[in-house]
Amino acid sequence: MRKIAKIALFSMTAIAFSGLFMACSKKDAASSDTIKIGVFEPMTGANAAGGALEIEGIKLANELYPTVTVNGKEYKVELVIVDNKSDKVEAANAVQRLVDKEKVKVILGSWGSGYSIAAGPIVQDGKVPAIGLSCTNPLVTQGNPYYFRVCFIDPFQGTVMAKYAAQNLGAKTAVLIREISNDYSVGLAKFFADQFKKLTGNDNCILAELNYNTGDQDFTAQLTAIKSKNPDVIFAPGNYTESALIMKQARELGITAQFLGGDTWETPELIDVGKSAVEGCVFSTFFDAAGATSDLAKTFLAKYDEEYKKEPAAVTALGFDGYRLALDAITRSNSLDTTKIRDALAVTKDFDGVAGNVTLDENGDATKSAFIKTVKDGKFSYLTIVNP
């Protein structure tokens, strides 16, 4: 009886190990048919709304284009999305995880140039290419052969808004109000100021440069100073929440000067927080649905409307384009080697995107047109387009 029991026990153990081996084999087989693309975005914290908009575009693209073929083999694309918590240290940690633990082939993100800059050394050391979607500060790609982007950069954006102020509005003077803890805001304000001085021919046309910190809610001191200067325009690039509060409090103080900003303003929260105070503000951005007439753009807009029942933000279109560019680079490299994928990205030319064609220059930056929009009747409204 004992011998029979031992045989039965041995058989059961063998079957169990066999089942475990088969399960592991199936898991290994499944993983060998998958390519991971990493995404690091602010999903919590001060910039969560911006991160959510980019993720919408990435997920939509993944639904429409769920596979990629390399060396004749089709791979399923798995998105690995991590939260950088609207924090530079957390951004670096999130990307380190994507590189070391998740072994992703390409990384997308992040909303917020400061988070992308913080992640730069990680992708360079790990030799994993990253594609910025809306991070416009030049330092994101500068000196980093592994970081690219599908958006224009701040020198162009600052020039565009300075020209709009001087030529379209006839402005002669301006005040800058910067989110001093935000690399994007500081950089864009500088580029605006440099160009505005050239256009006006007056080195003293910037009447004041005022600062605040991310998360501030009371701007009485800065706005009182602005009111005493009586500028023609106020250039206030920064996070959508603080920018909306600044405009709201400015109007309450009786300041009537035209407010100008950058691409971060195109977030529904700007209107939700600022209400009527943001009416008439003008900003530069990357995309306008009304001007999207290509078949690709129509596919994107139809699918987005089906999923979300609203008009997409510009950064959502960039998220869509960034994912597709990642797949395009993998296809052109015909390899799973991240260095070869990087090399394919570096020579991108005339890539067809929803938010315009993408050709990457020697710095990995895209040459793109800028759309100028305003807030009219509680909605974002197209004004004009400025070509590079």
mmCIF file of C-alpha atoms in Angstrom:
data_model
loop_
_atom_site.group_PDB
_atom_site.id
_atom_site.type_symbol
_atom_site.label_atom_id
_atom_site.label_comp_id
_atom_site.label_asym_id
_atom_site.label_seq_id
_atom_site.Cartn_x
_atom_site.Cartn_y
_atom_site.Cartn_z
ATOM 1 C CA MET A 1 0.000 0.000 0.000
ATOM 2 C CA ARG A 2 2.869 2.340 0.887
ATOM 3 C CA LYS A 3 4.507 1.624 -2.461
ATOM 4 C CA ILE A 4 1.287 2.423 -4.305
ATOM 5 C CA ALA A 5 0.879 5.630 -2.267
ATOM 6 C CA LYS A 6 4.440 6.688 -3.079
ATOM 7 C CA ILE A 7 3.858 6.044 -6.779
ATOM 8 C CA ALA A 8 0.632 8.056 -6.655
ATOM 9 C CA LEU A 9 2.368 10.900 -4.822
ATOM 10 C CA PHE A 10 5.235 10.868 -7.325
ATOM 11 C CA SER A 11 2.770 10.921 -10.220
ATOM 12 C CA MET A 12 0.829 13.820 -8.744
ATOM 13 C CA THR A 13 4.052 15.768 -8.120
ATOM 14 C CA ALA A 14 5.229 15.104 -11.657
ATOM 15 C CA ILE A 15 1.905 16.293 -13.024
ATOM 16 C CA ALA A 16 2.065 19.417 -10.873
ATOM 17 C CA PHE A 17 5.591 20.227 -12.042
ATOM 18 C CA SER A 18 4.571 19.493 -15.612
ATOM 19 C CA GLY A 19 1.656 21.894 -15.301
ATOM 20 C CA LEU A 20 3.886 24.558 -13.773
ATOM 21 C CA PHE A 21 6.445 24.088 -16.546
ATOM 22 C CA MET A 22 3.740 24.377 -19.194
ATOM 23 C CA ALA A 23 2.362 27.533 -17.538
ATOM 24 C CA CYS A 24 5.832 29.087 -17.426
ATOM 25 C CA SER A 25 6.440 28.086 -21.019
ATOM 26 C CA LYS A 26 3.182 29.699 -22.074
ATOM 27 C CA LYS A 27 4.079 32.850 -20.123
ATOM 28 C CA ASP A 28 7.528 32.975 -21.722
ATOM 29 C CA ALA A 29 6.007 32.418 -25.138
ATOM 30 C CA ALA A 30 3.499 35.190 -24.546
ATOM 31 C CA SER A 31 6.170 37.623 -23.358
ATOM 32 C CA SER A 32 8.358 36.833 -26.375
ATOM 33 C CA ASP A 33 5.505 38.031 -28.591
ATOM 34 C CA THR A 34 5.223 41.385 -26.805
ATOM 35 C CA ILE A 35 7.082 44.685 -27.119
ATOM 36 C CA LYS A 36 6.821 47.141 -24.248
ATOM 37 C CA ILE A 37 6.565 50.884 -24.742
ATOM 38 C CA GLY A 38 6.957 52.906 -21.572
ATOM 39 C CA VAL A 39 4.956 56.014 -20.710
ATOM 40 C CA PHE A 40 5.782 58.366 -17.826
ATOM 41 C CA GLU A 41 3.281 61.125 -17.177
ATOM 42 C CA PRO A 42 1.914 63.159 -14.253
ATOM 43 C CA MET A 43 -1.140 61.136 -13.256
ATOM 44 C CA THR A 44 -1.378 62.748 -9.817
ATOM 45 C CA GLY A 45 -0.256 66.109 -8.468
ATOM 46 C CA ALA A 46 -0.380 69.609 -9.933
ATOM 47 C CA ASN A 47 -0.047 68.556 -13.589
ATOM 48 C CA ALA A 48 -2.300 65.485 -13.596
ATOM 49 C CA ALA A 49 -4.808 66.976 -16.045
ATOM 50 C CA GLY A 50 -2.091 67.575 -18.649
ATOM 51 C CA GLY A 51 -0.719 64.066 -18.237
ATOM 52 C CA ALA A 52 -4.196 62.585 -18.617
ATOM 53 C CA LEU A 53 -4.664 64.340 -21.968
ATOM 54 C CA GLU A 54 -1.428 62.921 -23.379
ATOM 55 C CA ILE A 55 -2.252 59.430 -22.121
ATOM 56 C CA GLU A 56 -5.625 59.609 -23.900
ATOM 57 C CA GLY A 57 -3.830 60.069 -27.229
ATOM 58 C CA ILE A 58 -1.317 57.300 -26.527
ATOM 59 C CA LYS A 59 -4.007 54.803 -25.541
ATOM 60 C CA LEU A 60 -6.119 55.698 -28.557
ATOM 61 C CA ALA A 61 -3.162 55.058 -30.873
ATOM 62 C CA ASN A 62 -2.479 51.755 -29.135
ATOM 63 C CA GLU A 63 -6.090 50.692 -29.761
ATOM 64 C CA LEU A 64 -5.836 51.527 -33.455
ATOM 65 C CA TYR A 65 -2.286 50.208 -33.906
ATOM 66 C CA PRO A 66 -1.841 47.398 -31.354
ATOM 67 C CA THR A 67 0.960 45.503 -33.140
ATOM 68 C CA VAL A 68 4.295 46.062 -34.860
ATOM 69 C CA THR A 69 6.229 43.750 -37.197
ATOM 70 C CA VAL A 70 9.968 43.149 -36.804
ATOM 71 C CA ASN A 71 11.894 40.710 -39.000
ATOM 72 C CA GLY A 72 8.642 39.302 -40.319
ATOM 73 C CA LYS A 73 7.275 38.581 -36.837
ATOM 74 C CA GLU A 74 4.250 40.416 -35.449
ATOM 75 C CA TYR A 75 4.500 41.653 -31.862
ATOM 76 C CA LYS A 76 1.752 42.926 -29.601
ATOM 77 C CA VAL A 77 2.552 46.360 -28.166
ATOM 78 C CA GLU A 78 2.078 46.611 -24.409
ATOM 79 C CA LEU A 79 1.902 50.046 -22.793
ATOM 80 C CA VAL A 80 3.604 50.331 -19.403
ATOM 81 C CA ILE A 81 2.273 53.571 -17.883
ATOM 82 C CA VAL A 82 3.867 54.973 -14.721
ATOM 83 C CA ASP A 83 3.034 58.048 -12.660
ATOM 84 C CA ASN A 84 5.755 60.692 -12.257
ATOM 85 C CA LYS A 85 3.522 62.390 -9.650
ATOM 86 C CA SER A 86 4.228 65.899 -11.008
ATOM 87 C CA ASP A 87 7.669 65.699 -9.391
ATOM 88 C CA LYS A 88 11.159 65.767 -10.933
ATOM 89 C CA VAL A 89 12.647 63.165 -8.585
ATOM 90 C CA GLU A 90 9.678 60.860 -9.107
ATOM 91 C CA ALA A 91 10.017 61.368 -12.873
ATOM 92 C CA ALA A 92 13.607 60.115 -12.776
ATOM 93 C CA ASN A 93 12.571 57.170 -10.590
ATOM 94 C CA ALA A 94 9.675 56.287 -12.906
ATOM 95 C CA VAL A 95 11.905 56.226 -15.982
ATOM 96 C CA GLN A 96 14.571 54.214 -14.129
ATOM 97 C CA ARG A 97 11.906 51.595 -13.470
ATOM 98 C CA LEU A 98 10.867 51.543 -17.129
ATOM 99 C CA VAL A 99 14.475 51.058 -18.223
ATOM 100 C CA ASP A 100 15.712 48.591 -15.593
ATOM 101 C CA LYS A 101 12.661 46.573 -14.599
ATOM 102 C CA GLU A 102 10.231 46.793 -17.498
ATOM 103 C CA LYS A 103 12.879 46.653 -20.265
ATOM 104 C CA VAL A 104 10.874 48.934 -22.533
ATOM 105 C CA LYS A 105 12.040 49.643 -26.087
ATOM 106 C CA VAL A 106 10.882 53.277 -26.296
ATOM 107 C CA ILE A 107 9.658 55.777 -23.678
ATOM 108 C CA LEU A 108 6.971 58.433 -24.255
ATOM 109 C CA GLY A 109 6.588 61.601 -22.162
ATOM 110 C CA SER A 110 6.368 63.744 -20.240
ATOM 111 C CA TRP A 111 3.886 66.590 -19.968
ATOM 112 C CA GLY A 112 6.085 69.190 -18.284
ATOM 113 C CA SER A 113 9.575 69.946 -19.570
ATOM 114 C CA GLY A 114 11.108 69.780 -16.090
ATOM 115 C CA TYR A 115 10.103 66.126 -15.707
ATOM 116 C CA SER A 116 11.520 65.275 -19.128
ATOM 117 C CA ILE A 117 14.788 67.062 -18.344
ATOM 118 C CA ALA A 118 15.054 65.098 -15.087
ATOM 119 C CA ALA A 119 14.543 61.836 -16.997
ATOM 120 C CA GLY A 120 17.120 62.698 -19.672
ATOM 121 C CA PRO A 121 20.240 61.208 -18.035
ATOM 122 C CA ILE A 122 18.364 57.976 -17.278
ATOM 123 C CA VAL A 123 17.373 57.297 -20.896
ATOM 124 C CA GLN A 124 20.833 58.280 -22.119
ATOM 125 C CA ASP A 125 22.658 56.011 -19.666
ATOM 126 C CA GLY A 126 20.192 53.185 -20.289
ATOM 127 C CA LYS A 127 20.390 53.682 -24.069
ATOM 128 C CA VAL A 128 16.593 53.633 -24.412
ATOM 129 C CA PRO A 129 15.170 56.276 -26.805
ATOM 130 C CA ALA A 130 12.554 58.668 -25.483
ATOM 131 C CA ILE A 131 10.033 60.740 -27.433
ATOM 132 C CA GLY A 132 8.774 63.917 -25.815
ATOM 133 C CA LEU A 133 5.229 64.836 -26.749
ATOM 134 C CA SER A 134 4.671 68.413 -25.568
ATOM 135 C CA CYS A 135 7.832 69.185 -23.561
ATOM 136 C CA THR A 136 9.063 72.320 -25.358
ATOM 137 C CA ASN A 137 12.131 73.428 -23.353
ATOM 138 C CA PRO A 138 15.299 73.123 -25.511
ATOM 139 C CA LEU A 139 17.168 71.443 -22.633
ATOM 140 C CA VAL A 140 15.059 68.281 -23.020
ATOM 141 C CA THR A 141 17.002 67.163 -26.095
ATOM 142 C CA GLN A 142 20.111 69.348 -25.888
ATOM 143 C CA GLY A 143 23.220 67.161 -25.702
ATOM 144 C CA ASN A 144 21.122 64.013 -25.347
ATOM 145 C CA PRO A 145 21.227 61.711 -28.397
ATOM 146 C CA TYR A 146 18.505 59.495 -26.906
ATOM 147 C CA TYR A 147 15.783 62.157 -26.467
ATOM 148 C CA PHE A 148 13.550 63.324 -29.335
ATOM 149 C CA ARG A 149 10.219 65.148 -29.558
ATOM 150 C CA VAL A 150 7.206 65.643 -31.825
ATOM 151 C CA CYS A 151 6.469 69.239 -30.767
ATOM 152 C CA PHE A 152 8.055 72.601 -31.584
ATOM 153 C CA ILE A 153 10.377 74.177 -28.998
ATOM 154 C CA ASP A 154 10.180 77.302 -26.870
ATOM 155 C CA PRO A 155 12.473 79.598 -28.903
ATOM 156 C CA PHE A 156 9.960 79.279 -31.751
ATOM 157 C CA GLN A 157 6.934 79.470 -29.436
ATOM 158 C CA GLY A 158 8.319 82.537 -27.664
ATOM 159 C CA THR A 159 9.014 84.211 -30.997
ATOM 160 C CA VAL A 160 5.497 83.461 -32.203
ATOM 161 C CA MET A 161 3.862 85.051 -29.170
ATOM 162 C CA ALA A 162 6.192 88.085 -29.215
ATOM 163 C CA LYS A 163 5.313 88.659 -32.871
ATOM 164 C CA TYR A 164 1.607 88.324 -32.105
ATOM 165 C CA ALA A 165 1.942 90.885 -29.309
ATOM 166 C CA ALA A 166 3.927 93.384 -31.349
ATOM 167 C CA GLN A 167 2.375 92.947 -34.787
ATOM 168 C CA ASN A 168 -1.199 91.800 -34.197
ATOM 169 C CA LEU A 169 -1.863 93.729 -30.985
ATOM 170 C CA GLY A 170 0.469 96.661 -31.559
ATOM 171 C CA ALA A 171 1.904 96.212 -28.067
ATOM 172 C CA LYS A 172 4.870 98.372 -27.055
ATOM 173 C CA THR A 173 5.304 97.210 -23.449
ATOM 174 C CA ALA A 174 4.939 93.941 -21.570
ATOM 175 C CA VAL A 175 5.234 92.435 -18.106
ATOM 176 C CA LEU A 176 6.404 88.855 -17.537
ATOM 177 C CA ILE A 177 4.994 86.725 -14.737
ATOM 178 C CA ARG A 178 6.858 83.442 -14.422
ATOM 179 C CA GLU A 179 6.281 80.189 -12.570
ATOM 180 C CA ILE A 180 9.846 80.298 -11.256
ATOM 181 C CA SER A 181 9.887 76.632 -10.188
ATOM 182 C CA ASN A 182 8.902 75.541 -13.708
ATOM 183 C CA ASP A 183 11.696 75.203 -16.326
ATOM 184 C CA TYR A 184 9.136 75.564 -19.105
ATOM 185 C CA SER A 185 7.770 78.860 -17.795
ATOM 186 C CA VAL A 186 11.170 80.433 -17.138
ATOM 187 C CA GLY A 187 12.565 79.430 -20.511
ATOM 188 C CA LEU A 188 9.543 80.527 -22.526
ATOM 189 C CA ALA A 189 9.405 83.906 -20.771
ATOM 190 C CA LYS A 190 13.041 84.539 -21.696
ATOM 191 C CA PHE A 191 12.513 83.699 -25.371
ATOM 192 C CA PHE A 192 9.445 85.958 -25.493
ATOM 193 C CA ALA A 193 11.355 88.835 -23.884
ATOM 194 C CA ASP A 194 14.358 88.523 -26.205
ATOM 195 C CA GLN A 195 12.184 88.605 -29.326
ATOM 196 C CA PHE A 196 9.846 91.332 -28.040
ATOM 197 C CA LYS A 197 12.841 93.626 -27.433
ATOM 198 C CA LYS A 198 14.017 93.074 -31.011
ATOM 199 C CA LEU A 199 10.587 93.726 -32.485
ATOM 200 C CA THR A 200 9.935 96.902 -30.479
ATOM 201 C CA GLY A 201 13.502 98.163 -30.764
ATOM 202 C CA ASN A 202 13.336 99.016 -27.073
ATOM 203 C CA ASP A 203 15.512 97.246 -24.492
ATOM 204 C CA ASN A 204 13.249 98.646 -21.763
ATOM 205 C CA CYS A 205 9.963 97.326 -23.185
ATOM 206 C CA ILE A 206 9.759 94.632 -20.479
ATOM 207 C CA LEU A 207 8.496 96.726 -17.578
ATOM 208 C CA ALA A 208 8.812 94.019 -14.915
ATOM 209 C CA GLU A 209 9.667 90.342 -14.456
ATOM 210 C CA LEU A 210 7.661 88.856 -11.586
ATOM 211 C CA ASN A 211 7.733 85.344 -10.123
ATOM 212 C CA TYR A 212 5.563 82.847 -8.249
ATOM 213 C CA ASN A 213 5.877 79.201 -7.233
ATOM 214 C CA THR A 214 3.914 76.168 -8.381
ATOM 215 C CA GLY A 215 0.895 75.748 -6.133
ATOM 216 C CA ASP A 216 0.585 79.423 -5.156
ATOM 217 C CA GLN A 217 -2.994 80.710 -4.985
ATOM 218 C CA ASP A 218 -2.670 84.362 -3.960
ATOM 219 C CA PHE A 219 -1.055 86.670 -6.536
ATOM 220 C CA THR A 220 -2.026 90.016 -5.015
ATOM 221 C CA ALA A 221 1.554 91.261 -4.632
ATOM 222 C CA GLN A 222 2.543 90.480 -8.226
ATOM 223 C CA LEU A 223 -0.669 91.853 -9.705
ATOM 224 C CA THR A 224 -0.491 95.058 -7.675
ATOM 225 C CA ALA A 225 2.970 95.626 -9.151
ATOM 226 C CA ILE A 226 1.642 94.910 -12.649
ATOM 227 C CA LYS A 227 -1.245 97.341 -12.216
ATOM 228 C CA SER A 228 1.177 100.135 -11.341
ATOM 229 C CA LYS A 229 3.162 99.467 -14.543
ATOM 230 C CA ASN A 230 0.092 99.475 -16.834
ATOM 231 C CA PRO A 231 1.615 97.262 -19.577
ATOM 232 C CA ASP A 232 0.035 96.649 -22.979
ATOM 233 C CA VAL A 233 0.317 92.866 -22.549
ATOM 234 C CA ILE A 234 1.050 90.384 -19.780
ATOM 235 C CA PHE A 235 2.965 87.267 -20.817
ATOM 236 C CA ALA A 236 2.288 84.573 -18.216
ATOM 237 C CA PRO A 237 3.320 81.101 -19.391
ATOM 238 C CA GLY A 238 2.785 78.530 -16.673
ATOM 239 C CA ASN A 239 0.605 75.750 -15.367
ATOM 240 C CA TYR A 240 -3.090 76.055 -16.271
ATOM 241 C CA THR A 241 -4.403 76.287 -12.690
ATOM 242 C CA GLU A 242 -2.115 79.071 -11.497
ATOM 243 C CA SER A 243 -2.491 80.918 -14.813
ATOM 244 C CA ALA A 244 -6.280 80.843 -14.509
ATOM 245 C CA LEU A 245 -6.114 82.167 -10.945
ATOM 246 C CA ILE A 246 -3.760 84.956 -12.028
ATOM 247 C CA MET A 247 -6.174 86.091 -14.739
ATOM 248 C CA LYS A 248 -9.147 85.839 -12.403
ATOM 249 C CA GLN A 249 -7.490 87.906 -9.675
ATOM 250 C CA ALA A 250 -6.153 90.403 -12.229
ATOM 251 C CA ARG A 251 -9.624 91.152 -13.539
ATOM 252 C CA GLU A 252 -10.901 91.528 -9.971
ATOM 253 C CA LEU A 253 -8.196 94.178 -9.435
ATOM 254 C CA GLY A 254 -9.306 96.018 -12.559
ATOM 255 C CA ILE A 255 -6.341 95.044 -14.747
ATOM 256 C CA THR A 256 -7.482 95.059 -18.376
ATOM 257 C CA ALA A 257 -4.215 94.273 -20.196
ATOM 258 C CA GLN A 258 -4.210 91.419 -22.725
ATOM 259 C CA PHE A 259 -3.001 88.097 -21.264
ATOM 260 C CA LEU A 260 -0.765 85.905 -23.435
ATOM 261 C CA GLY A 261 0.513 82.404 -22.694
ATOM 262 C CA GLY A 262 1.833 79.136 -24.061
ATOM 263 C CA ASP A 263 0.630 75.657 -24.933
ATOM 264 C CA THR A 264 -0.011 74.581 -21.309
ATOM 265 C CA TRP A 265 -3.097 76.793 -21.297
ATOM 266 C CA GLU A 266 -5.005 74.514 -23.654
ATOM 267 C CA THR A 267 -6.417 72.410 -20.841
ATOM 268 C CA PRO A 268 -10.137 72.448 -19.876
ATOM 269 C CA GLU A 269 -9.166 73.272 -16.278
ATOM 270 C CA LEU A 270 -8.015 76.744 -17.415
ATOM 271 C CA ILE A 271 -11.622 77.597 -18.287
ATOM 272 C CA ASP A 272 -13.097 75.666 -15.355
ATOM 273 C CA VAL A 273 -10.991 77.633 -12.862
ATOM 274 C CA GLY A 274 -10.802 81.013 -14.601
ATOM 275 C CA LYS A 275 -14.401 81.204 -15.848
ATOM 276 C CA SER A 276 -15.140 84.532 -17.598
ATOM 277 C CA ALA A 277 -11.781 85.994 -16.561
ATOM 278 C CA VAL A 278 -9.945 83.903 -19.176
ATOM 279 C CA GLU A 279 -12.173 85.102 -22.027
ATOM 280 C CA GLY A 280 -9.997 86.661 -24.726
ATOM 281 C CA CYS A 281 -6.665 85.285 -23.495
ATOM 282 C CA VAL A 282 -4.399 84.210 -26.354
ATOM 283 C CA PHE A 283 -1.883 81.357 -26.459
ATOM 284 C CA SER A 284 0.160 79.221 -28.839
ATOM 285 C CA THR A 285 -0.445 75.511 -29.241
ATOM 286 C CA PHE A 286 0.281 72.517 -31.470
ATOM 287 C CA PHE A 287 -2.960 71.488 -33.173
ATOM 288 C CA ASP A 288 -6.454 72.543 -34.146
ATOM 289 C CA ALA A 289 -9.174 70.064 -35.034
ATOM 290 C CA ALA A 290 -10.794 72.440 -37.530
ATOM 291 C CA GLY A 291 -7.653 72.451 -39.647
ATOM 292 C CA ALA A 292 -7.135 68.689 -39.501
ATOM 293 C CA THR A 293 -8.197 67.481 -42.931
ATOM 294 C CA SER A 294 -5.955 64.475 -43.697
ATOM 295 C CA ASP A 295 -7.356 60.951 -43.668
ATOM 296 C CA LEU A 296 -5.197 60.155 -40.640
ATOM 297 C CA ALA A 297 -6.533 63.186 -38.766
ATOM 298 C CA LYS A 298 -10.105 62.248 -39.639
ATOM 299 C CA THR A 299 -9.510 58.724 -38.299
ATOM 300 C CA PHE A 300 -8.053 60.143 -35.092
ATOM 301 C CA LEU A 301 -10.883 62.633 -34.587
ATOM 302 C CA ALA A 302 -13.609 60.073 -35.268
ATOM 303 C CA LYS A 303 -12.091 57.519 -32.897
ATOM 304 C CA TYR A 304 -11.509 60.155 -30.206
ATOM 305 C CA ASP A 305 -15.084 61.393 -30.450
ATOM 306 C CA GLU A 306 -16.325 57.817 -30.185
ATOM 307 C CA GLU A 307 -14.249 57.219 -27.047
ATOM 308 C CA TYR A 308 -14.439 60.561 -25.223
ATOM 309 C CA LYS A 309 -17.324 62.576 -26.744
ATOM 310 C CA LYS A 310 -15.320 65.815 -26.832
ATOM 311 C CA GLU A 311 -12.815 67.701 -28.962
ATOM 312 C CA PRO A 312 -9.225 66.568 -28.368
ATOM 313 C CA ALA A 313 -6.584 68.835 -26.887
ATOM 314 C CA ALA A 314 -3.435 69.514 -28.888
ATOM 315 C CA VAL A 315 -1.322 67.407 -26.518
ATOM 316 C CA THR A 316 -3.679 64.479 -27.077
ATOM 317 C CA ALA A 317 -2.911 64.626 -30.786
ATOM 318 C CA LEU A 318 0.804 64.742 -29.932
ATOM 319 C CA GLY A 319 0.412 61.656 -27.722
ATOM 320 C CA PHE A 320 -1.171 59.882 -30.673
ATOM 321 C CA ASP A 321 1.670 60.982 -32.971
ATOM 322 C CA GLY A 322 4.400 60.067 -30.489
ATOM 323 C CA TYR A 323 3.150 56.485 -30.159
ATOM 324 C CA ARG A 324 2.912 56.092 -33.925
ATOM 325 C CA LEU A 325 6.421 57.516 -34.391
ATOM 326 C CA ALA A 326 7.743 54.964 -31.890
ATOM 327 C CA LEU A 327 6.210 52.139 -33.932
ATOM 328 C CA ASP A 328 7.493 53.696 -37.155
ATOM 329 C CA ALA A 329 11.051 53.800 -35.775
ATOM 330 C CA ILE A 330 10.858 50.188 -34.587
ATOM 331 C CA THR A 331 9.617 49.156 -38.036
ATOM 332 C CA ARG A 332 12.312 51.113 -39.874
ATOM 333 C CA SER A 333 15.053 49.743 -37.616
ATOM 334 C CA ASN A 334 13.660 46.215 -38.115
ATOM 335 C CA SER A 335 15.167 45.449 -34.737
ATOM 336 C CA LEU A 336 14.400 45.160 -31.039
ATOM 337 C CA ASP A 337 17.770 46.701 -30.220
ATOM 338 C CA THR A 338 17.133 50.074 -28.555
ATOM 339 C CA THR A 339 20.237 51.677 -30.043
ATOM 340 C CA LYS A 340 19.121 50.763 -33.548
ATOM 341 C CA ILE A 341 15.637 52.121 -32.792
ATOM 342 C CA ARG A 342 17.308 55.351 -31.634
ATOM 343 C CA ASP A 343 19.269 55.511 -34.882
ATOM 344 C CA ALA A 344 16.049 55.151 -36.873
ATOM 345 C CA LEU A 345 14.396 57.940 -34.876
ATOM 346 C CA ALA A 346 17.350 60.261 -35.507
ATOM 347 C CA VAL A 347 16.788 60.218 -39.285
ATOM 348 C CA THR A 348 13.009 60.729 -39.174
ATOM 349 C CA LYS A 349 11.865 62.810 -42.126
ATOM 350 C CA ASP A 350 8.362 63.779 -43.274
ATOM 351 C CA PHE A 351 6.628 61.449 -40.825
ATOM 352 C CA ASP A 352 2.882 61.857 -41.278
ATOM 353 C CA GLY A 353 1.343 63.028 -38.007
ATOM 354 C CA VAL A 354 -2.107 64.203 -36.960
ATOM 355 C CA ALA A 355 -0.554 67.424 -35.606
ATOM 356 C CA GLY A 356 1.519 67.961 -38.769
ATOM 357 C CA ASN A 357 4.443 66.235 -40.442
ATOM 358 C CA VAL A 358 7.517 65.551 -38.340
ATOM 359 C CA THR A 359 11.084 65.999 -39.512
ATOM 360 C CA LEU A 360 13.673 65.809 -36.739
ATOM 361 C CA ASP A 361 16.698 68.105 -36.836
ATOM 362 C CA GLU A 362 20.204 67.377 -35.531
ATOM 363 C CA ASN A 363 19.035 68.004 -31.964
ATOM 364 C CA GLY A 364 16.057 65.637 -32.227
ATOM 365 C CA ASP A 365 13.608 68.550 -32.351
ATOM 366 C CA ALA A 366 10.612 68.732 -34.677
ATOM 367 C CA THR A 367 10.093 71.625 -37.073
ATOM 368 C CA LYS A 368 6.382 72.398 -36.740
ATOM 369 C CA SER A 369 3.866 75.192 -37.233
ATOM 370 C CA ALA A 370 2.217 76.918 -34.264
ATOM 371 C CA PHE A 371 -1.513 77.476 -33.879
ATOM 372 C CA ILE A 372 -2.737 80.616 -32.114
ATOM 373 C CA LYS A 373 -5.935 80.200 -30.109
ATOM 374 C CA THR A 374 -8.095 82.224 -27.774
ATOM 375 C CA VAL A 375 -10.925 81.550 -25.346
ATOM 376 C CA LYS A 376 -14.249 82.651 -26.798
ATOM 377 C CA ASP A 377 -17.655 82.019 -25.219
ATOM 378 C CA GLY A 378 -16.095 79.550 -22.788
ATOM 379 C CA LYS A 379 -14.384 77.461 -25.477
ATOM 380 C CA PHE A 380 -10.963 77.300 -27.115
ATOM 381 C CA SER A 381 -11.173 78.963 -30.518
ATOM 382 C CA TYR A 382 -8.716 79.070 -33.447
ATOM 383 C CA LEU A 383 -7.279 82.454 -34.478
ATOM 384 C CA THR A 384 -4.412 81.841 -36.904
ATOM 385 C CA ILE A 385 -1.417 79.648 -37.763
ATOM 386 C CA VAL A 386 2.252 80.645 -37.801
ATOM 387 C CA ASN A 387 4.704 78.621 -39.895
ATOM 388 C CA PRO A 388 8.368 78.169 -38.909
#
